[in-house]
XYZ file of N, CA and C in Angstrom:
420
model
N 40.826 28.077 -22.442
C 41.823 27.422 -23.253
C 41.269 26.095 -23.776
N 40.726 25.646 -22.801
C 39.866 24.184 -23.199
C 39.069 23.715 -24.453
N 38.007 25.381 -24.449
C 37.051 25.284 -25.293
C 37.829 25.770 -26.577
N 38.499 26.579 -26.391
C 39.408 26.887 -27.741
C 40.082 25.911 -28.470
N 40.692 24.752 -27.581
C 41.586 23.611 -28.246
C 40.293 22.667 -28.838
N 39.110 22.858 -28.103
C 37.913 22.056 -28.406
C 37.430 22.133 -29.499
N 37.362 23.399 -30.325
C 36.978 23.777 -31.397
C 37.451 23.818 -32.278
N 38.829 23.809 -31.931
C 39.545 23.635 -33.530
C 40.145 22.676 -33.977
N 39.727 21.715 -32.843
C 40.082 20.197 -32.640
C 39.567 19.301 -33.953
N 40.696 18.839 -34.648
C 39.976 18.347 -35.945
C 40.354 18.957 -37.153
N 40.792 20.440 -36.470
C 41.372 21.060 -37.679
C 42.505 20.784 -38.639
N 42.765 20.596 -40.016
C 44.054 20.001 -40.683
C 45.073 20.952 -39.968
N 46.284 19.673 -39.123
C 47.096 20.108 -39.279
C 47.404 20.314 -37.061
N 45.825 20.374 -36.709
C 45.751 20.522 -35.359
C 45.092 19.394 -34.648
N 45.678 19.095 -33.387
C 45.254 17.961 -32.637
C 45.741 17.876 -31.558
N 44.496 18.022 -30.290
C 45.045 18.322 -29.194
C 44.417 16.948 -28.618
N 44.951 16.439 -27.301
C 44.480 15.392 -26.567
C 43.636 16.003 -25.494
N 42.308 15.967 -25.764
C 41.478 16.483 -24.486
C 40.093 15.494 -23.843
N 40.781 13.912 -24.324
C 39.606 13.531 -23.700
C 39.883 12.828 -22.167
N 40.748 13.469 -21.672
C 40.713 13.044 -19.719
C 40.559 14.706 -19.357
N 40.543 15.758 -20.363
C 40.067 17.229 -19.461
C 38.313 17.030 -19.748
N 37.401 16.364 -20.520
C 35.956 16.594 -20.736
C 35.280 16.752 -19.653
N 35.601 15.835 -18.894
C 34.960 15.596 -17.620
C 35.321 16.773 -16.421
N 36.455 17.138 -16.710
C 37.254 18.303 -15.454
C 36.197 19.348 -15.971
N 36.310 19.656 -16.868
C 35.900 20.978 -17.510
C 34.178 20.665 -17.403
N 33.927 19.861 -17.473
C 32.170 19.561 -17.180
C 31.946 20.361 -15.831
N 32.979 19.583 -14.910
C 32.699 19.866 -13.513
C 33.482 21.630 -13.272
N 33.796 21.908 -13.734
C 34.608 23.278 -13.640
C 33.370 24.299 -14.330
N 32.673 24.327 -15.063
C 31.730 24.713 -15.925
C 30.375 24.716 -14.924
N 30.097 23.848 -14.059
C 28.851 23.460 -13.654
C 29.216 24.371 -11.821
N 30.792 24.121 -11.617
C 31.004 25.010 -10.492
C 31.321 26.566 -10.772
N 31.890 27.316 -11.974
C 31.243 28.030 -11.915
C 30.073 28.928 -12.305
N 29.245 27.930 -12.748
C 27.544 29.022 -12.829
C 26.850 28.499 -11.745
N 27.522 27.282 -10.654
C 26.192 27.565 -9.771
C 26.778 27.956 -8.313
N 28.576 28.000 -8.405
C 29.038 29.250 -7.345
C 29.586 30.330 -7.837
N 30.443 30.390 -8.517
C 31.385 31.463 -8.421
C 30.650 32.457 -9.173
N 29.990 32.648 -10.294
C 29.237 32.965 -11.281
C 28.414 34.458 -9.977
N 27.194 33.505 -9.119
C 26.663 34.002 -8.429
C 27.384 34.983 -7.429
N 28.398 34.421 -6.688
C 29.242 34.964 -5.663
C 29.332 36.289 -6.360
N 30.332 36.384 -7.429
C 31.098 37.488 -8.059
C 29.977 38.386 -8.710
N 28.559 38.161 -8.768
C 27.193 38.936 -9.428
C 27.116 39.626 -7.566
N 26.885 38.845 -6.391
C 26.449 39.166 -4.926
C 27.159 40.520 -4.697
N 28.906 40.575 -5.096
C 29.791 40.434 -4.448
C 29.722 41.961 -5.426
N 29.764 42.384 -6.649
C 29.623 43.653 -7.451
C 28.509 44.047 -6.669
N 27.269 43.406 -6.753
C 25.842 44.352 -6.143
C 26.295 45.180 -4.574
N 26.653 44.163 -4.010
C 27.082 44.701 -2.715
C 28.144 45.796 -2.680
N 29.043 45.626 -3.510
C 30.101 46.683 -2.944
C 29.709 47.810 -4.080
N 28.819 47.601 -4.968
C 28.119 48.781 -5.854
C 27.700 49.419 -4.749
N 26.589 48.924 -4.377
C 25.521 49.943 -3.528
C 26.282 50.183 -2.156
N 26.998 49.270 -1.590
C 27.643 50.193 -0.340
C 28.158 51.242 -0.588
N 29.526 51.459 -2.124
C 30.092 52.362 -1.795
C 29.428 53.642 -2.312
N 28.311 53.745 -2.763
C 27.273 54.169 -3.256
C 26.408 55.388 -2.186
N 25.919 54.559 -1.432
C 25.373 55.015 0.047
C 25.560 55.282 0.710
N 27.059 55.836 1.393
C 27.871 56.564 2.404
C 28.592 58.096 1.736
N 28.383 58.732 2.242
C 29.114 60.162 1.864
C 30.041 60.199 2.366
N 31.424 60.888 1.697
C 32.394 60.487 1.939
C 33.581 61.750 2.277
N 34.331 62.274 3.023
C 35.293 63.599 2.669
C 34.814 64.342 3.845
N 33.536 65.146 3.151
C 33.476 66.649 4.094
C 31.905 66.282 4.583
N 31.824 64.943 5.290
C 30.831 64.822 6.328
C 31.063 64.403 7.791
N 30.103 65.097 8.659
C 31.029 65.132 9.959
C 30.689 63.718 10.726
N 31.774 63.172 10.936
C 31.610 61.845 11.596
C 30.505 61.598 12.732
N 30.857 62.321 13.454
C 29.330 62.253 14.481
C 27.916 62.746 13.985
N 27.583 63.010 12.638
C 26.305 63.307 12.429
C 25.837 62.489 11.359
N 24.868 61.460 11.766
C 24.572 60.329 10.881
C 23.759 60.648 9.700
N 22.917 61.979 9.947
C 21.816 62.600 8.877
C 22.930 62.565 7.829
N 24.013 62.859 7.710
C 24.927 62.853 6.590
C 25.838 61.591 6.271
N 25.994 60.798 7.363
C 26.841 59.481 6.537
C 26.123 59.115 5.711
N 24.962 59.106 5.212
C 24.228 57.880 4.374
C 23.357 58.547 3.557
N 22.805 57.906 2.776
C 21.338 58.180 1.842
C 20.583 57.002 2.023
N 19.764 57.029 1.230
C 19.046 55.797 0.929
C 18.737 55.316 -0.413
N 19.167 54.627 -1.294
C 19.137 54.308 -2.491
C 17.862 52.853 -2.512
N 16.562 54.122 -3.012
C 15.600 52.770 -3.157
C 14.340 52.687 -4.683
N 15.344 54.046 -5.307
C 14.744 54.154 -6.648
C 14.831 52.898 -7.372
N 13.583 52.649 -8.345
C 13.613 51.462 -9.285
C 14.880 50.870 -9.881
N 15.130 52.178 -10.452
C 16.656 51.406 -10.966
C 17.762 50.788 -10.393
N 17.367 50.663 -8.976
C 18.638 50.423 -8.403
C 18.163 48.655 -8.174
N 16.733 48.370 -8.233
C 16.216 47.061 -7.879
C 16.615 45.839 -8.243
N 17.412 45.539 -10.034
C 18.232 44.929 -9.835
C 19.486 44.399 -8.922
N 19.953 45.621 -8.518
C 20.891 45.433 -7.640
C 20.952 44.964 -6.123
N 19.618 45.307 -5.999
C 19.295 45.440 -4.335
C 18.429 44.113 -4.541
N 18.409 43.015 -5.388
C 17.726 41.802 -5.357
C 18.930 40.822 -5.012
N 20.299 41.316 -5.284
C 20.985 40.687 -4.712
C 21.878 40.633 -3.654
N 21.687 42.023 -2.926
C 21.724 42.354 -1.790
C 21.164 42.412 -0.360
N 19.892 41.767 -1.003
C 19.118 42.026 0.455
C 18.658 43.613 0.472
N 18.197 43.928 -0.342
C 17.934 45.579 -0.185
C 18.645 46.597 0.982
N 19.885 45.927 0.705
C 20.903 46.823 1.380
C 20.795 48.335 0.839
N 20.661 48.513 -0.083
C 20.395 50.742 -0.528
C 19.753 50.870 0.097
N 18.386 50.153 0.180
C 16.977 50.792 0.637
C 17.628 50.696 2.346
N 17.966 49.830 3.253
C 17.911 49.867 4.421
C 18.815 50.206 5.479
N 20.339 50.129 4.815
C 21.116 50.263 5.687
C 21.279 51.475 6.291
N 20.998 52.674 5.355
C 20.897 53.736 6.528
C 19.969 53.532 7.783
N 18.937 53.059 7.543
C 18.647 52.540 9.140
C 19.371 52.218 10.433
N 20.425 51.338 9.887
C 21.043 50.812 10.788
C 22.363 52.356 11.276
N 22.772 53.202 10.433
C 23.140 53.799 11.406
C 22.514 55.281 12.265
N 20.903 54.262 12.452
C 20.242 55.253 13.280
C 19.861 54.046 14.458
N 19.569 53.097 14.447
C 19.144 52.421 15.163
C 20.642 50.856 14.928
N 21.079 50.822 15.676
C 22.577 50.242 15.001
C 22.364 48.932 15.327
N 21.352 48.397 16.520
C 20.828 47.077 17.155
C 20.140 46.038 16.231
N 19.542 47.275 14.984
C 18.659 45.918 14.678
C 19.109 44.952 13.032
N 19.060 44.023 12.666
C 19.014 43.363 11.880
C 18.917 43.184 10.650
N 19.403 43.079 9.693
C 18.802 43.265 8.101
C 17.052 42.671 8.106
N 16.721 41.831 8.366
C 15.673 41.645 8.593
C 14.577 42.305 9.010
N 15.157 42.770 10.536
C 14.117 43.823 11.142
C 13.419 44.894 10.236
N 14.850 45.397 9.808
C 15.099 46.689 8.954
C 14.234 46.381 7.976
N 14.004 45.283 7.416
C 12.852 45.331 6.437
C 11.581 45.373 6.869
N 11.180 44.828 7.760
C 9.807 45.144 7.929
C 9.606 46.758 9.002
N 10.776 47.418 9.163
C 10.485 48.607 9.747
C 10.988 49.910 8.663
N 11.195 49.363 7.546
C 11.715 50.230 6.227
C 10.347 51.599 6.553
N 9.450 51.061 6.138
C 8.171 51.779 5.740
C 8.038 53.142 6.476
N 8.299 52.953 7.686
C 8.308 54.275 8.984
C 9.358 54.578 9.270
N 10.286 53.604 9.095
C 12.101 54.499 9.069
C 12.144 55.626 8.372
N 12.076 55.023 7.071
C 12.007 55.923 5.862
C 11.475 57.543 5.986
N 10.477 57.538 6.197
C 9.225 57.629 7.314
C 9.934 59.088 7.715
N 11.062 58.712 8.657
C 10.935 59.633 9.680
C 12.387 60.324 9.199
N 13.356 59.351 8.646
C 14.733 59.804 7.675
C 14.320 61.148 7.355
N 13.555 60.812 6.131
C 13.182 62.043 5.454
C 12.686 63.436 5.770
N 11.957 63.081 7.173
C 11.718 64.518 7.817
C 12.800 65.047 8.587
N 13.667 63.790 9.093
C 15.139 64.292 9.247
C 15.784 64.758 8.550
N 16.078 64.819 6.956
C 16.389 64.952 6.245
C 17.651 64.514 5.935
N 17.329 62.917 5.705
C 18.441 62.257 5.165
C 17.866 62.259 3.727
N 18.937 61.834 2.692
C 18.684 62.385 1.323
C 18.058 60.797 0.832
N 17.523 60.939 -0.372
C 16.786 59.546 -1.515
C 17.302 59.864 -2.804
N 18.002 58.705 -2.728
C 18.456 58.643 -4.444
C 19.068 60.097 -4.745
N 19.880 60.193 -3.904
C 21.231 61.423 -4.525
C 21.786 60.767 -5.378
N 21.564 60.468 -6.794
C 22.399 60.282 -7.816
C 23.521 60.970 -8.301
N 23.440 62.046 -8.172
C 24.445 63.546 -8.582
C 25.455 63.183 -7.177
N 25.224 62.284 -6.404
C 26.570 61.814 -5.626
C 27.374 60.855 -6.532
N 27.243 60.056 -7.836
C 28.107 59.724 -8.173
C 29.059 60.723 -8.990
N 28.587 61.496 -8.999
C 29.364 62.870 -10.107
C 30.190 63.836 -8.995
N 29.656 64.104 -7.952
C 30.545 64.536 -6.524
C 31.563 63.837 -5.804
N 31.851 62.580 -6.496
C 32.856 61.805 -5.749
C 32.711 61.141 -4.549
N 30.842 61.040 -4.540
C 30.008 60.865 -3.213
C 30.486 61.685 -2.037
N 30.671 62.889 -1.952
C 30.415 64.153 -1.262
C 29.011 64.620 -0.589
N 29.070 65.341 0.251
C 27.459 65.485 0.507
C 27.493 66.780 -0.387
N 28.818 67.383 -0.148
C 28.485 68.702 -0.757
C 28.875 68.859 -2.371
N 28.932 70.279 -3.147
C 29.348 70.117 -4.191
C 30.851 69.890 -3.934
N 31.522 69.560 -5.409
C 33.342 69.244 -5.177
C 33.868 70.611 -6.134
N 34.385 71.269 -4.924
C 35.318 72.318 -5.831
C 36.401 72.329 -6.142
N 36.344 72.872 -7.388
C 37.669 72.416 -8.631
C 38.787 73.702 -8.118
N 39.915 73.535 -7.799
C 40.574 74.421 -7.894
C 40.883 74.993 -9.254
């Protein structure tokens, strides 16, 4: 609203009083691109790729080879720069549930590793078209 009264400020006929908001709006402007801006970029990446990476419906709760994937294709790297490479790692954690986002990164390499001969899935994309299902979704 600010910048709108700002601009047409001057116009015949228009005249708004905005010089005790310059300063609010300086500081409102500067808080949000260097919090809220970021938060709400963290805050999409994260709940992108979580809800992303869990299968959801007709997987059996006690078998972890199916809660998860691992989302660590390129394209997802934007996203996972502001996550902490949460796609790439968190299925880890529900195989080994003790260890750390941290850990999990430097034990990605042989997790991964061994997922896959388990046969947990990589970059199931065709889970966003399944309603993130493990299986297909049948249409009645």
């Amino acid at each position: 609203m600010f910048h709108t009264a700002d601009y047409f400020n001057g116009a015949p006929g228009f005249y708004a009083e905005t010089h005790g908001l310059s300063a609010w709006v300086a500081l409102m402007n500067t808080l949000v691109v260097v919090l809220i801006a970021p938060n709400v970029l963290r805050s999409f990446c994260l709940h992108f790729i979580t809800s992303n990476i869990h299968y959801y419906g007709d997987v059996d709760p006690k078998n972890v080879i199916t809660q998860t994937q691992v989302l660590n294709n390129p394209w997802f790297w934007p996203l996972q720069l502001f996550c902490a490479n949460f796609g790439s790692t968190h299925g880890i954690h529900h195989f080994v549930v003790g260890e750390p986002f941290y850990v999990r990164q430097i034990t990605a390499r042989h997790a991964h590793q061994a997922m896959r001969e388990m046969g947990v899935r990589f970059n199931d994309v065709a889970s966003f078209f399944r309603a993130n299902r493990w299986g297909v979704v049948e249409t009645p």
